[in-house]
Short mmCIF file of C-alpha atoms in Angstrom, two decimals:
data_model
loop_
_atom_site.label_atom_id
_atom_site.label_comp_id
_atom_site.label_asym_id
_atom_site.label_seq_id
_atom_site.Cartn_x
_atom_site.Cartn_y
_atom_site.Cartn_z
CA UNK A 1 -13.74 18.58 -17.13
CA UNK A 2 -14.69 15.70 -19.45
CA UNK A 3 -15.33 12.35 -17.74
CA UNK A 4 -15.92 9.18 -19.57
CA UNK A 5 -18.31 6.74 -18.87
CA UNK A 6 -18.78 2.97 -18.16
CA UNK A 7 -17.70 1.44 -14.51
CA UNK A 8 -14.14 1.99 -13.41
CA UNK A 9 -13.27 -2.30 -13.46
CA UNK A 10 -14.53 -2.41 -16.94
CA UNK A 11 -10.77 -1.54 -18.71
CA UNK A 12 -10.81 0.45 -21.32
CA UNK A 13 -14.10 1.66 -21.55
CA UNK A 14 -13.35 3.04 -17.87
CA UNK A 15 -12.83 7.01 -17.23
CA UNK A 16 -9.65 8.28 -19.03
CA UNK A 17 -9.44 11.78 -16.99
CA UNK A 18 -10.40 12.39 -13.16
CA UNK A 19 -8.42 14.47 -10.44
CA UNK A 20 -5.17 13.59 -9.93
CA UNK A 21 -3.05 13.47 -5.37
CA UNK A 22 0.59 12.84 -5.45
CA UNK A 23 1.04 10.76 -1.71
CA UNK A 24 3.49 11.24 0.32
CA UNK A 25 5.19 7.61 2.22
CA UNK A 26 2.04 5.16 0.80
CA UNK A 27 1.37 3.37 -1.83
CA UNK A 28 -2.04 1.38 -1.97
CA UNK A 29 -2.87 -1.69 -3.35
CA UNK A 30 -6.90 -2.68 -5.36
CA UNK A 31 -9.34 -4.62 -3.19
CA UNK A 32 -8.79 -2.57 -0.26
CA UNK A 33 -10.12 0.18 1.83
CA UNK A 34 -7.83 2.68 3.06
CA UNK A 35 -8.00 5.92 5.10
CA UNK A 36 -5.54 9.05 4.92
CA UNK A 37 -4.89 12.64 5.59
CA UNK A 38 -4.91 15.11 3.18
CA UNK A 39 -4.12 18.87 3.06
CA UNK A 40 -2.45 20.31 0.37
CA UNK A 41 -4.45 22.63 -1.49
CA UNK A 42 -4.38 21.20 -4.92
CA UNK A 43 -5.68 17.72 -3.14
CA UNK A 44 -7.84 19.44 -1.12
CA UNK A 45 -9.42 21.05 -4.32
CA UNK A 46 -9.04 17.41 -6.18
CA UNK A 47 -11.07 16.29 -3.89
CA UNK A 48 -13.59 18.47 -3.63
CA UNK A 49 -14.29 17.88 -7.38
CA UNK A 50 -14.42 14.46 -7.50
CA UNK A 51 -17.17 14.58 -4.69
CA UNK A 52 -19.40 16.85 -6.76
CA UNK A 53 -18.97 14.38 -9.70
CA UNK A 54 -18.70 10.45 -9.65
CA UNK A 55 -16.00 10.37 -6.37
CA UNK A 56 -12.96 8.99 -8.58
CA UNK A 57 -9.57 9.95 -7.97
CA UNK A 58 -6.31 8.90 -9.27
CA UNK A 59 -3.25 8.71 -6.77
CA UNK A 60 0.17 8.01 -6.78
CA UNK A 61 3.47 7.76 -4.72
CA UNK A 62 5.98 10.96 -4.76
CA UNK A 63 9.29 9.67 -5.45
CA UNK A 64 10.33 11.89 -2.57
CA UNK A 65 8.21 12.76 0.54
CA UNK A 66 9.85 15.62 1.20
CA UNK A 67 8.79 17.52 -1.92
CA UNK A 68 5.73 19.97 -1.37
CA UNK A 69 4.31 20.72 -4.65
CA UNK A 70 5.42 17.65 -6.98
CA UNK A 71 5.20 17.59 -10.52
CA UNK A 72 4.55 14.95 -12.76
CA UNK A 73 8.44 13.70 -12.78
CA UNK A 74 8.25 13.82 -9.04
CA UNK A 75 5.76 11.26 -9.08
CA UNK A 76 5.98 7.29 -9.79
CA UNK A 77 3.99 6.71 -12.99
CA UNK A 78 2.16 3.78 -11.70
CA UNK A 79 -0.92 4.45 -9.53
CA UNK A 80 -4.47 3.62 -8.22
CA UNK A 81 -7.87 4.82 -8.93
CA UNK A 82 -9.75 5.22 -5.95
CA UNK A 83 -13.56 5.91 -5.00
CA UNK A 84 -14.40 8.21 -1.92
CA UNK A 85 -16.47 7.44 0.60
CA UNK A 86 -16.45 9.73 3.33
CA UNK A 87 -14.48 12.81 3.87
CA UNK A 88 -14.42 13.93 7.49
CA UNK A 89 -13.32 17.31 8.00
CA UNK A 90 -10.29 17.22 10.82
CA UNK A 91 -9.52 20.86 11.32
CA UNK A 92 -8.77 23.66 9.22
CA UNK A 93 -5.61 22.18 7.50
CA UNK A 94 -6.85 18.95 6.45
CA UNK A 95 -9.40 16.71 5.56
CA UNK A 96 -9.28 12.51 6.23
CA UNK A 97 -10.73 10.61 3.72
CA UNK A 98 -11.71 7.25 3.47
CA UNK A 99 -11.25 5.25 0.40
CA UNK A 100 -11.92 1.76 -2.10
CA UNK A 101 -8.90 1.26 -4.09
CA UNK A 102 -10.78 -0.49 -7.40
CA UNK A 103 -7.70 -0.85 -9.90
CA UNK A 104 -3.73 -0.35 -10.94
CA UNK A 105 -3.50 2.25 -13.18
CA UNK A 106 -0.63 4.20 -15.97
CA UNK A 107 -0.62 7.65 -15.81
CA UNK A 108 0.17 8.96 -18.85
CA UNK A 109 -0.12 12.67 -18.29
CA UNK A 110 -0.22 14.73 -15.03
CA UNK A 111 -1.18 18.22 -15.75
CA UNK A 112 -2.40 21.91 -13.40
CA UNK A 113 -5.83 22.77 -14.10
CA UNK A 114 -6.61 25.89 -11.89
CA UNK A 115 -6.42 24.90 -8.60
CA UNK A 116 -5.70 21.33 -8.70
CA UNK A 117 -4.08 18.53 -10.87
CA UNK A 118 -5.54 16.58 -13.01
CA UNK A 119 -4.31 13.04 -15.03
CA UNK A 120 -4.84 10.78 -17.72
CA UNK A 121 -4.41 7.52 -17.19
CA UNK A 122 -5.12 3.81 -18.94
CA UNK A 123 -5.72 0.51 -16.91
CA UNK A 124 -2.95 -1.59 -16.00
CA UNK A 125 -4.51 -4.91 -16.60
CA UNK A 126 -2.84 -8.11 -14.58
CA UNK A 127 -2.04 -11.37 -16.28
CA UNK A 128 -0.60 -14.36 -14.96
CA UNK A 129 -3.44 -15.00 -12.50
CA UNK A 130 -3.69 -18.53 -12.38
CA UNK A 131 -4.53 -20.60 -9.94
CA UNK A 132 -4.43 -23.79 -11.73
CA UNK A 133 -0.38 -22.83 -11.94
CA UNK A 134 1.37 -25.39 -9.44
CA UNK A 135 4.01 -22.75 -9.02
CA UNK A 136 1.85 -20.01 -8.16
CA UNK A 137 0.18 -22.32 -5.53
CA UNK A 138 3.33 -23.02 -3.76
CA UNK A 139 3.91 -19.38 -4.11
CA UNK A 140 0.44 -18.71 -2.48
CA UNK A 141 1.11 -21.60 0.54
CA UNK A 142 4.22 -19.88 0.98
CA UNK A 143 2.98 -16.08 1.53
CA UNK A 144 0.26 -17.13 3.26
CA UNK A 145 3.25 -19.14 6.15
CA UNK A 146 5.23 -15.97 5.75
CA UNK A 147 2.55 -13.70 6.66
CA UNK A 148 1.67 -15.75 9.61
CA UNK A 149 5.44 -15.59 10.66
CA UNK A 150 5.65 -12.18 10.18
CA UNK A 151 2.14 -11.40 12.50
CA UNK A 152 3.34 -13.90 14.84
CA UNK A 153 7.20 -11.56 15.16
CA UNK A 154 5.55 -8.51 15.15
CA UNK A 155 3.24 -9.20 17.89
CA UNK A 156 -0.12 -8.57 16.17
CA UNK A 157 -1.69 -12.11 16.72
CA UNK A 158 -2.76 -14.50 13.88
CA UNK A 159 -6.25 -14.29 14.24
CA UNK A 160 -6.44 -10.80 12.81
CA UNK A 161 -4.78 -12.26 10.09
CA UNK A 162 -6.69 -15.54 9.30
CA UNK A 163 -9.61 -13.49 9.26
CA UNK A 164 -8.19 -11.28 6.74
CA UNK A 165 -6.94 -14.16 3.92
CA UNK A 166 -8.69 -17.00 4.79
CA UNK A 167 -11.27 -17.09 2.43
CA UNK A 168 -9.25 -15.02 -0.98
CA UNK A 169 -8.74 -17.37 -3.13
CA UNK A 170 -7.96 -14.99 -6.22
CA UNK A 171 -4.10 -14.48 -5.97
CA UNK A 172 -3.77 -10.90 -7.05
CA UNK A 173 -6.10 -10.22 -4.55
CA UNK A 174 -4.25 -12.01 -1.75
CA UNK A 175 -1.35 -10.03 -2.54
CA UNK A 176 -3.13 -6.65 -2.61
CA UNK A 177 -4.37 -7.36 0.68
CA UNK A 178 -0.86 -9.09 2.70
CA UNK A 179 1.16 -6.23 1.10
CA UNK A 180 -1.13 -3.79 2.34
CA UNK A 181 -0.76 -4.42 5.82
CA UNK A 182 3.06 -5.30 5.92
CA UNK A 183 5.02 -2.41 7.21
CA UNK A 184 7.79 -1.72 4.89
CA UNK A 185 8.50 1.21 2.66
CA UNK A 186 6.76 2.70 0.64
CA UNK A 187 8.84 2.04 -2.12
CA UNK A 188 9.41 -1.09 -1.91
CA UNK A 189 5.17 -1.87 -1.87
CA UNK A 190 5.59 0.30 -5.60
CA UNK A 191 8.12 -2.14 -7.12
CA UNK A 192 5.06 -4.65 -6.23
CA UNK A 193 2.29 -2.55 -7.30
CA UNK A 194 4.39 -1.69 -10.73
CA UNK A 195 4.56 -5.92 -11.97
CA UNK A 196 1.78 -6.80 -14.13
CA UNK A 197 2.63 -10.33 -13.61
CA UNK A 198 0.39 -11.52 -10.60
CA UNK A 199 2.68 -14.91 -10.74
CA UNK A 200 5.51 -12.32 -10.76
CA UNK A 201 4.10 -9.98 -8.14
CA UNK A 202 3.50 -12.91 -5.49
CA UNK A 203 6.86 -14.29 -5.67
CA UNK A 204 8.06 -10.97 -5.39
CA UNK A 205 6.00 -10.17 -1.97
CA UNK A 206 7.35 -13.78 -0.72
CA UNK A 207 10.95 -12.86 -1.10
CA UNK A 208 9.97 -9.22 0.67
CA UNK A 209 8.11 -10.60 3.64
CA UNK A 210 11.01 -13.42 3.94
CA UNK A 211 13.80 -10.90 4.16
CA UNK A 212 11.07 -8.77 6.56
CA UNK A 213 10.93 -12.06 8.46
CA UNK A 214 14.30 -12.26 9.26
CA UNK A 215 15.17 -8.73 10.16
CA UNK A 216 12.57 -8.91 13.04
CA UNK A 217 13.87 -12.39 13.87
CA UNK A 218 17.52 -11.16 14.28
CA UNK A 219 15.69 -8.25 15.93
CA UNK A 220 14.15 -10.21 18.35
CA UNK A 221 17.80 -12.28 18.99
CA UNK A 222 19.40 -8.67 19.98
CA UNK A 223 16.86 -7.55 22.02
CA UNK A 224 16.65 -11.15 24.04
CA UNK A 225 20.46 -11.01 24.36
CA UNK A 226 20.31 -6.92 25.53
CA UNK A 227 17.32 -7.64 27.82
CA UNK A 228 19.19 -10.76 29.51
CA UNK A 229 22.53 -8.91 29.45
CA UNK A 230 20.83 -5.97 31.63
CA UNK A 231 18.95 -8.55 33.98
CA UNK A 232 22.36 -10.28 34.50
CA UNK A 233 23.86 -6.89 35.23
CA UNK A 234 21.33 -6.32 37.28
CA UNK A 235 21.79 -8.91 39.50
CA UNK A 236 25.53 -8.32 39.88
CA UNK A 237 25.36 -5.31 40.92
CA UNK A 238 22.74 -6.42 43.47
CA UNK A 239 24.84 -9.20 44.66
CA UNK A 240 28.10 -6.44 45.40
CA UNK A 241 25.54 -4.52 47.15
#
């Protein structure tokens, strides 16, 4: 197989052809470093490749989980090239491997090539990454509330996530990193990861974490009105005893 040459953030001089995993329920986002199970054998063998050549992999959401051995119309056309650190060997099944996600990427073409699939791809470059833009930084104040809110209802504690955005000043960036750790489908992080437009993209993630935001708040109203239901019930039938 034919790889080109020049580093991966570098556009189009970047490689045009590396080893191609469909995944099944993620979608990852550049800047971050991700970890996940594989054990299909075409992935297996993609992977295995890539590590006895420069570690690059291309990967991309199946439109549908459930499928076992997806072909290119299965998947979303929109990916991520990745770089492999580590693969640790869980059992005999499958492998965990631990991953930088370096850039968004168009797959043009996803092909068989013996045991494993293979895809061209070009670089999906963003635009729109301002910061200068007075309506990207009340988008950016905004996301940054909202993610706060949403770590504050889902119990994980702000610290965690002060540590994680503090210091990102680069937008796209910022946006890799909140929608990474939001838990929402995976389909709705790919109609994110598909937008070009980082002013476009980080509106977008506001209006999904604000909707997220109040689903867990009228969450939290149910359960505070079940919980207080049962503890008056509770004591009722306490008091007829």
């Amino acid at each position: 197989y034919t790889y080109g040459k020049g580093s991966i953030m570098g556009g189009m001089e970047s490689i045009k052809r590396v080893p191609y995993i469909p995944l099944r329920g993620q979608t990852f986002f550049p800047g971050t470093i991700v970890g996940f199970d594989i054990g299909r054998d075409k992935s297996l063998a993609a992977v295995d490749l890539a590590m006895n050549g420069d570690k690059y992999i291309v990967v991309s959401s199946q439109r549908d989980p459930s499928v076992s051995a997806p072909k290119m119309d299965d998947c979303y056309m929109t990916g991520v090239i990745i770089r492999v650190r580590q693969v640790v060997k869980k059992n005999e099944d499958y492998v965990r491997i631990l991953v930088v996600v370096e850039q968004r990427v168009r797959i043009e073409d996803i092909y068989e090539a013996g045991d494993l699939l293979m895809c061209d791809y070009t670089a999906a470059e963003d635009y729109d990454n301002d910061t200068d833009d007075i309506s990207m930084q009340a988008n950016i104040r905004v996301l940054r509330q909202l993610y706060m809110k949403y770590l504050e209802l889902t119990g994980q504690g702000e610290s965690a996530g002060r540590t994680l955005i503090d210091d990102i000043d680069d937008p796209s960036l910022l946006c890799s990193l909140i929608a990474n750790e939001i838990d929402v489908a995976f389909d709705i992080k790919q109609t994110l990861l598909e937008i070009d437009s980082v002013k476009l993209r980080v509106g977008h993630l506001v209006d999904i974490i604000g909707k997220e935001n109040n689903i867990l708040s009228i969450a939290k109203r149910i359960n505070n009105r079940v919980v207080k239901n049962m503890n008056r019930g509770q004591r009722e039938y306490y008091l007829r005893e």
